[in-house]
mmCIF file of N, CA, C and O in Angstrom:
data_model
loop_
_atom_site.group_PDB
_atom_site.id
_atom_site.type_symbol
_atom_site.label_atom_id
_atom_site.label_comp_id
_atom_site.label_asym_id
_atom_site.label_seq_id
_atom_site.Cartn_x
_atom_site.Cartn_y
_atom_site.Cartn_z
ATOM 1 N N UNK S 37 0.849 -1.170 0.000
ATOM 2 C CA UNK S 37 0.000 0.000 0.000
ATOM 3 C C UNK S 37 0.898 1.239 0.000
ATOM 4 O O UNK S 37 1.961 1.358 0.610
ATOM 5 N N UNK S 38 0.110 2.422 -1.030
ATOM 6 C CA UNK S 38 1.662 3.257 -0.968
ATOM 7 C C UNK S 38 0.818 4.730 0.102
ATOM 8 O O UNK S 38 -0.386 4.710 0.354
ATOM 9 N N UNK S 39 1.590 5.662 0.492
ATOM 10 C CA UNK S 39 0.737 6.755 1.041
ATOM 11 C C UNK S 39 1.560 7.809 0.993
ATOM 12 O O UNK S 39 2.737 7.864 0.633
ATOM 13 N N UNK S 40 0.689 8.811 1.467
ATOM 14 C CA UNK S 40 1.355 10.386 1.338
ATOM 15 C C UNK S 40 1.685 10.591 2.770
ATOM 16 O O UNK S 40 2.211 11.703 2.786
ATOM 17 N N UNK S 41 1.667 10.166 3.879
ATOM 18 C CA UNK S 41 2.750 10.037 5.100
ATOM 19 C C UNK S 41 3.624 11.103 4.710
ATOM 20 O O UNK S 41 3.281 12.285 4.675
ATOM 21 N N UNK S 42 4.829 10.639 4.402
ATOM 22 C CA UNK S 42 6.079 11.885 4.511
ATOM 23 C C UNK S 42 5.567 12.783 4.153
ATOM 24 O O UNK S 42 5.829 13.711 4.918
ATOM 25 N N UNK S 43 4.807 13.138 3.212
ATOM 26 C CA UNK S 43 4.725 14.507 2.615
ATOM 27 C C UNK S 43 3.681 15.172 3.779
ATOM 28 O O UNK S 43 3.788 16.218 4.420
ATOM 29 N N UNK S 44 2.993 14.490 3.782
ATOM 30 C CA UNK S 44 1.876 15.134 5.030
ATOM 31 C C UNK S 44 2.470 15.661 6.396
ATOM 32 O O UNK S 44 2.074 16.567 7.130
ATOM 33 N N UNK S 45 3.642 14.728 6.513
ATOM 34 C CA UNK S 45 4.210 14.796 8.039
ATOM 35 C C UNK S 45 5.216 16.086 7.826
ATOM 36 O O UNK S 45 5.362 16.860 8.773
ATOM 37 N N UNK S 46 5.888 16.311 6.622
ATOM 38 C CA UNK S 46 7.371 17.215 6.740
ATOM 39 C C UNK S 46 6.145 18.806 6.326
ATOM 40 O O UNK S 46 6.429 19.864 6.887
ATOM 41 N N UNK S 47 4.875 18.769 5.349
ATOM 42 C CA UNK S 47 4.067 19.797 5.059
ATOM 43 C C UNK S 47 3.924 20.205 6.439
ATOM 44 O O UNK S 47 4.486 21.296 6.546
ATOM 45 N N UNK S 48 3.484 19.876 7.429
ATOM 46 C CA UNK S 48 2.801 19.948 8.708
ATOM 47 C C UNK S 48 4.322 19.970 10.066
ATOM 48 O O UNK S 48 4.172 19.700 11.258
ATOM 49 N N UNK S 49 5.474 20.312 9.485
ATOM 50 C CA UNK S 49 6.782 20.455 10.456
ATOM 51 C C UNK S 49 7.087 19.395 11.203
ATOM 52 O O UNK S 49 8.003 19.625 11.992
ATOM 53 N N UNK S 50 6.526 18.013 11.249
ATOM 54 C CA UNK S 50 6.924 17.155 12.316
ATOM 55 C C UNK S 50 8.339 16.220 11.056
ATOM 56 O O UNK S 50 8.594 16.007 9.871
ATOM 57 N N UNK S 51 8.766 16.010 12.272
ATOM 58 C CA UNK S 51 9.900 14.830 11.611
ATOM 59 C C UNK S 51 9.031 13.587 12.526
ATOM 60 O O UNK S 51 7.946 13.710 13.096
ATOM 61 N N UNK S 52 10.089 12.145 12.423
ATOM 62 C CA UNK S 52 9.361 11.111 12.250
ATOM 63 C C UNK S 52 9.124 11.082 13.990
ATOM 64 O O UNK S 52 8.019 11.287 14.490
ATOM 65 N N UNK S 53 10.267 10.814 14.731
ATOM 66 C CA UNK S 53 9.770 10.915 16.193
ATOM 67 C C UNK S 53 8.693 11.733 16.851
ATOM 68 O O UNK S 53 7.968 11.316 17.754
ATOM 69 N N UNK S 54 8.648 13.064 16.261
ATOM 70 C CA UNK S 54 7.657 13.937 16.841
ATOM 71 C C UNK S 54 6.171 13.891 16.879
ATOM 72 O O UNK S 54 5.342 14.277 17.703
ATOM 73 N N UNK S 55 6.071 13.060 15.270
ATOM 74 C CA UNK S 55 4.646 12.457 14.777
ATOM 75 C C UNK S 55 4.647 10.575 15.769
ATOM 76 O O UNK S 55 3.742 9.944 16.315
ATOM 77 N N UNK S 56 5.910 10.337 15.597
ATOM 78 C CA UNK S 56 5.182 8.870 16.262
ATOM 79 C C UNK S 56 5.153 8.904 17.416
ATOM 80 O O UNK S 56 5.100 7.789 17.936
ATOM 81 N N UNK S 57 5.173 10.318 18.541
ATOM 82 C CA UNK S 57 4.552 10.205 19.650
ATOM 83 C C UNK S 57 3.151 10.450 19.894
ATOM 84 O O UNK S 57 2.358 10.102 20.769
ATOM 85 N N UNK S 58 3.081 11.229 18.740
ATOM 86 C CA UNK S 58 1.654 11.973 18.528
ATOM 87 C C UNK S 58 0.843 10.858 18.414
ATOM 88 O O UNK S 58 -0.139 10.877 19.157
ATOM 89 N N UNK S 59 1.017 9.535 17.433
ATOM 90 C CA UNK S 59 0.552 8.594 17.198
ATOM 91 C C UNK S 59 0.564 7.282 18.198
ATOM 92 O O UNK S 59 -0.031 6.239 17.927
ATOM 93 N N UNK S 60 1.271 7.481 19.298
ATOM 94 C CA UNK S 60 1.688 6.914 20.290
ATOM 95 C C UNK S 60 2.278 5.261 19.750
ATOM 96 O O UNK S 60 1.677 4.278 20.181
ATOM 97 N N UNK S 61 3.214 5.115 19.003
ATOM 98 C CA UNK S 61 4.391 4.188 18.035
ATOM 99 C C UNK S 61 5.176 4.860 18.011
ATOM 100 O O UNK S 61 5.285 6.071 18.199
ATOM 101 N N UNK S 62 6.203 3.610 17.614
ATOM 102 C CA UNK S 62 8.103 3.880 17.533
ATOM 103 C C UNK S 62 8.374 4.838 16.049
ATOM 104 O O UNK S 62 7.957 4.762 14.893
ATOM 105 N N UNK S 63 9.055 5.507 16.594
ATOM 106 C CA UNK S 63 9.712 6.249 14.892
ATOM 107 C C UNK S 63 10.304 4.992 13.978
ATOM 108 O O UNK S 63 10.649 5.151 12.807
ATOM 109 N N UNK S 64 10.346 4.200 14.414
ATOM 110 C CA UNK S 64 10.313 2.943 13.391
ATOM 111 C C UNK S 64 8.965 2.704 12.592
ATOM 112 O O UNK S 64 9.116 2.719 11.371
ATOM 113 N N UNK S 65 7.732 2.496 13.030
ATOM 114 C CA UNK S 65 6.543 1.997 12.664
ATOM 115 C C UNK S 65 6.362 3.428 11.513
ATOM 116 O O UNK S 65 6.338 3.134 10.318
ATOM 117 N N UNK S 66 6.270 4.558 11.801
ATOM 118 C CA UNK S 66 6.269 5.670 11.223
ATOM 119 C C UNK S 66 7.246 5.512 9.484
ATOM 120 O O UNK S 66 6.987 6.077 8.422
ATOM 121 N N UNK S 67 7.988 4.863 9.703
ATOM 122 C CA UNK S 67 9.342 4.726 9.172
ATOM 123 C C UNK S 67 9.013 4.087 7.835
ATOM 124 O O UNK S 67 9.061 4.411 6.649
ATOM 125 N N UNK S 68 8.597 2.854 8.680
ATOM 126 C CA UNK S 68 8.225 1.174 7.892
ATOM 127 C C UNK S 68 7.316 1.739 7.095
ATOM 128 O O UNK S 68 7.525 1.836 5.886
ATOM 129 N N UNK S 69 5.944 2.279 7.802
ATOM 130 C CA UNK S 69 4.678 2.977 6.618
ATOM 131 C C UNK S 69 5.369 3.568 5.785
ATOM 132 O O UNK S 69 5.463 3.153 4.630
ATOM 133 N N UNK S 70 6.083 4.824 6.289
ATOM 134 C CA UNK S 70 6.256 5.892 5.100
ATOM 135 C C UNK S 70 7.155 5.106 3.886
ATOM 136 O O UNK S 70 7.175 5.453 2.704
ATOM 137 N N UNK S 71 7.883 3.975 4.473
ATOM 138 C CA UNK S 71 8.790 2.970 3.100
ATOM 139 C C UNK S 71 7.941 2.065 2.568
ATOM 140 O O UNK S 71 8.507 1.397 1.703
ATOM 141 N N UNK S 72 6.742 1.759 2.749
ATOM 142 C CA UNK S 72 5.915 0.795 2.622
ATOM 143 C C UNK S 72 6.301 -0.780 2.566
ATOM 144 O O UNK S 72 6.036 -1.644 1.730
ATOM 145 N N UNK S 73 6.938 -0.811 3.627
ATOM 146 C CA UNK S 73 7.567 -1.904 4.330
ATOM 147 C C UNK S 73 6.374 -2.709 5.512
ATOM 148 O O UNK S 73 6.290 -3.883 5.874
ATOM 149 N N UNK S 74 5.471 -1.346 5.913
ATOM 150 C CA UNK S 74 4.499 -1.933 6.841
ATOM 151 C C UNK S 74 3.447 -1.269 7.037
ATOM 152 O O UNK S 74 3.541 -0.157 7.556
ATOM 153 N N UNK S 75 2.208 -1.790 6.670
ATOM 154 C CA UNK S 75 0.587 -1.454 6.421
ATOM 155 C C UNK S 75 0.079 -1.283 7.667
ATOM 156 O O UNK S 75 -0.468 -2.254 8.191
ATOM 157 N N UNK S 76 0.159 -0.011 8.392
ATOM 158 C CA UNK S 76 -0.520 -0.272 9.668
ATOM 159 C C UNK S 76 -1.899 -0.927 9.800
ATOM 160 O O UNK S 76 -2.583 -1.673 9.099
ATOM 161 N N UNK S 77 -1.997 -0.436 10.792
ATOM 162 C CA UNK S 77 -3.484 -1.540 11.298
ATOM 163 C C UNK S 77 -4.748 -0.400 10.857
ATOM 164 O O UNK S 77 -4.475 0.776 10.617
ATOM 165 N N UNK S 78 -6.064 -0.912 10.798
ATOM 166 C CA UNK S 78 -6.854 0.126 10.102
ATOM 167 C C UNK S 78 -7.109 1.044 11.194
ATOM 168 O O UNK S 78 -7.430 2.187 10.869
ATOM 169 N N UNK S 79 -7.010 0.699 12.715
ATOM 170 C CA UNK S 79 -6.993 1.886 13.531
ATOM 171 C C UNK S 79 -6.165 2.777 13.221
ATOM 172 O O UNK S 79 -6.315 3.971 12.963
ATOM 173 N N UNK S 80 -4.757 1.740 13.284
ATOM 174 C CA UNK S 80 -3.461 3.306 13.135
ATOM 175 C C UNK S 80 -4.342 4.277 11.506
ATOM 176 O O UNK S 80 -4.492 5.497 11.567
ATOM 177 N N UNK S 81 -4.654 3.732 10.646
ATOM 178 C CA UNK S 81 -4.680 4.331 9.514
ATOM 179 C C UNK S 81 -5.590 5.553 9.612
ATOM 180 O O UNK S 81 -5.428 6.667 9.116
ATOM 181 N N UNK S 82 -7.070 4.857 10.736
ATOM 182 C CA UNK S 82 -7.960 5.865 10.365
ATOM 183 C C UNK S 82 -7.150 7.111 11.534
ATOM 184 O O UNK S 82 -7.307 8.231 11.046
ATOM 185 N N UNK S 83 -6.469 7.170 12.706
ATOM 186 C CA UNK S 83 -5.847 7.903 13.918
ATOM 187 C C UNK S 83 -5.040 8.647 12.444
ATOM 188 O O UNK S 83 -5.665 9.416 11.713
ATOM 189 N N UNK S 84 -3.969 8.364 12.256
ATOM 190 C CA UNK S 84 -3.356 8.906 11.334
ATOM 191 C C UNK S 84 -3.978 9.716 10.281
ATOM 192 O O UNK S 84 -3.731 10.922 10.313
ATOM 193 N N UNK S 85 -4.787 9.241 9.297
ATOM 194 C CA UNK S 85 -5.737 10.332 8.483
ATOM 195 C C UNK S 85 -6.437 11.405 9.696
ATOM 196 O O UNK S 85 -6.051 12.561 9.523
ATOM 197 N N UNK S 86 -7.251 11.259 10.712
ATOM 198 C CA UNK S 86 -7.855 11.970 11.525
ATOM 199 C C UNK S 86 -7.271 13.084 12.045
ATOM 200 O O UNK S 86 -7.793 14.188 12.205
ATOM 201 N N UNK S 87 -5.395 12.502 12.479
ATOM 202 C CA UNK S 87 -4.336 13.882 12.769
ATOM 203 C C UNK S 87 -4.462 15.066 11.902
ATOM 204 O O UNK S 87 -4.640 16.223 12.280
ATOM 205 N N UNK S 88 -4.296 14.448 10.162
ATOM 206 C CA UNK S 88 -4.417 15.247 9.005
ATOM 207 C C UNK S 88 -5.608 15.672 8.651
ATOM 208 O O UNK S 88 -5.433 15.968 7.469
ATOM 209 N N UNK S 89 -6.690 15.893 8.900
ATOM 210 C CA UNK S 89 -8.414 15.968 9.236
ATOM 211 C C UNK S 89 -8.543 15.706 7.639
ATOM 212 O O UNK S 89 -9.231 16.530 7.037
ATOM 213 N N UNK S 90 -8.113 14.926 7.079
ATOM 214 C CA UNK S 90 -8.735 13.645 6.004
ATOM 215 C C UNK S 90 -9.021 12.458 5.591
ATOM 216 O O UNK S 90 -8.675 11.424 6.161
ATOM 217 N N UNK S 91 -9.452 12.508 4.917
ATOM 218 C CA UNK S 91 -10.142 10.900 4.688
ATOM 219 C C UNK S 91 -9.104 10.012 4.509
ATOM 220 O O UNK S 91 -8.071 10.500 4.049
ATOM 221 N N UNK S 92 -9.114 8.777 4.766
ATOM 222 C CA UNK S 92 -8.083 7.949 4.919
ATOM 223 C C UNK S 92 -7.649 7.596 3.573
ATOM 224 O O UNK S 92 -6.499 7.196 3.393
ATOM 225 N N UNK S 93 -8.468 7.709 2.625
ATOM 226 C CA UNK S 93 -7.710 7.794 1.171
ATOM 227 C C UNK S 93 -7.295 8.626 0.214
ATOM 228 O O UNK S 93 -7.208 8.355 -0.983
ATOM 229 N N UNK S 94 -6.937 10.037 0.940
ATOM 230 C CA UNK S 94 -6.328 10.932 0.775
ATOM 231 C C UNK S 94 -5.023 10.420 1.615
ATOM 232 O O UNK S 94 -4.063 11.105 1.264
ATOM 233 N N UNK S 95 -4.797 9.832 2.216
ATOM 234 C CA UNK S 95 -3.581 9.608 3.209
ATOM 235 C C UNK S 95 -2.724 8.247 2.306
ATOM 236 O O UNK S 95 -1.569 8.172 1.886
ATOM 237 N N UNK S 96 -3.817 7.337 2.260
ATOM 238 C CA UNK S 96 -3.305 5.433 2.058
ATOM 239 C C UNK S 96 -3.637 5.275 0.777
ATOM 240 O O UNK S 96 -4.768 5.745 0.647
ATOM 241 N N UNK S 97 -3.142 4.752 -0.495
ATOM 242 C CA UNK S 97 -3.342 4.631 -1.855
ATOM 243 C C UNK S 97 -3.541 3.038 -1.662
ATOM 244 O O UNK S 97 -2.563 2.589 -1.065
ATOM 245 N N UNK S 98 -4.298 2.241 -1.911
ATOM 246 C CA UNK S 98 -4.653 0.732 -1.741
ATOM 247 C C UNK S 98 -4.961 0.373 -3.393
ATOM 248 O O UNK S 98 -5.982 0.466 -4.073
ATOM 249 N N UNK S 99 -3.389 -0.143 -3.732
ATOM 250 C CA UNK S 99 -3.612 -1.144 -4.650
ATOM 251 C C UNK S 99 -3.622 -2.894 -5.348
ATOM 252 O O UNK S 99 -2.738 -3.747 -5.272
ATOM 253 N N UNK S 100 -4.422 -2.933 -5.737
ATOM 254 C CA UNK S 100 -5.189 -4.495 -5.382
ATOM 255 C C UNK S 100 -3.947 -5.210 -6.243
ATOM 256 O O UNK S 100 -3.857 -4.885 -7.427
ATOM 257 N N UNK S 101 -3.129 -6.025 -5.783
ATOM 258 C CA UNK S 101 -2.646 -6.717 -6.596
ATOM 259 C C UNK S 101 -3.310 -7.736 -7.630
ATOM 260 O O UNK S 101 -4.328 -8.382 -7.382
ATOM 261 N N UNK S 102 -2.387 -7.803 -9.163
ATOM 262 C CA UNK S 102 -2.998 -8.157 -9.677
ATOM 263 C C UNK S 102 -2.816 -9.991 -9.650
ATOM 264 O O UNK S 102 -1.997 -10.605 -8.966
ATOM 265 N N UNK S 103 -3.850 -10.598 -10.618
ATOM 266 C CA UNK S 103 -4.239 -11.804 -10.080
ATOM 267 C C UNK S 103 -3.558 -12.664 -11.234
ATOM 268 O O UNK S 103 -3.861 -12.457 -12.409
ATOM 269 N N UNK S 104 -2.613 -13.652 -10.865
ATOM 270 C CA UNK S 104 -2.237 -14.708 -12.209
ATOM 271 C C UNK S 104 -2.585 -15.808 -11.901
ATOM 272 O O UNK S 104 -2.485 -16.401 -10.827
ATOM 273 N N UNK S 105 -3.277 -16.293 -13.462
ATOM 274 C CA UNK S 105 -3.570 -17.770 -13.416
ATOM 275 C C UNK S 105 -2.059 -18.784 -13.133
ATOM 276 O O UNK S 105 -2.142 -20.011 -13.070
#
């Protein structure tokens, strides 16, 4: 899943520790999302869009992998 994380977080002055207290997670977890290494959980997702007062798919881009026979 890819997202606008960094851009949202550096637009808005936080670096990664400052936002993952806000979010109460490690500046790692912050890290992993913004590399798309790790899909938070749909709580973290909707907490996270809610910081940015938008919709969670303005935040999270969800694309369906595709399917081989």
């Amino acid at each position: 899943m890819k997202n606008h994380l960094e851009a949202l977080r550096l637009k808005n002055g936080l670096n990664q520790e400052a936002f993952a207290k806000e979010m109460k997670v490690s500046r790692q977890t912050i890290s992993s999302i913004e590399n798309g290494r790790y899909n938070p959980s749909i709580e973290l997702a909707f907490k996270i869009s809610r910081y940015f007062n938008l919709y969670i798919e303005e935040v999270f881009i969800y694309e369906e992998e595709s399917k081989r026979d």
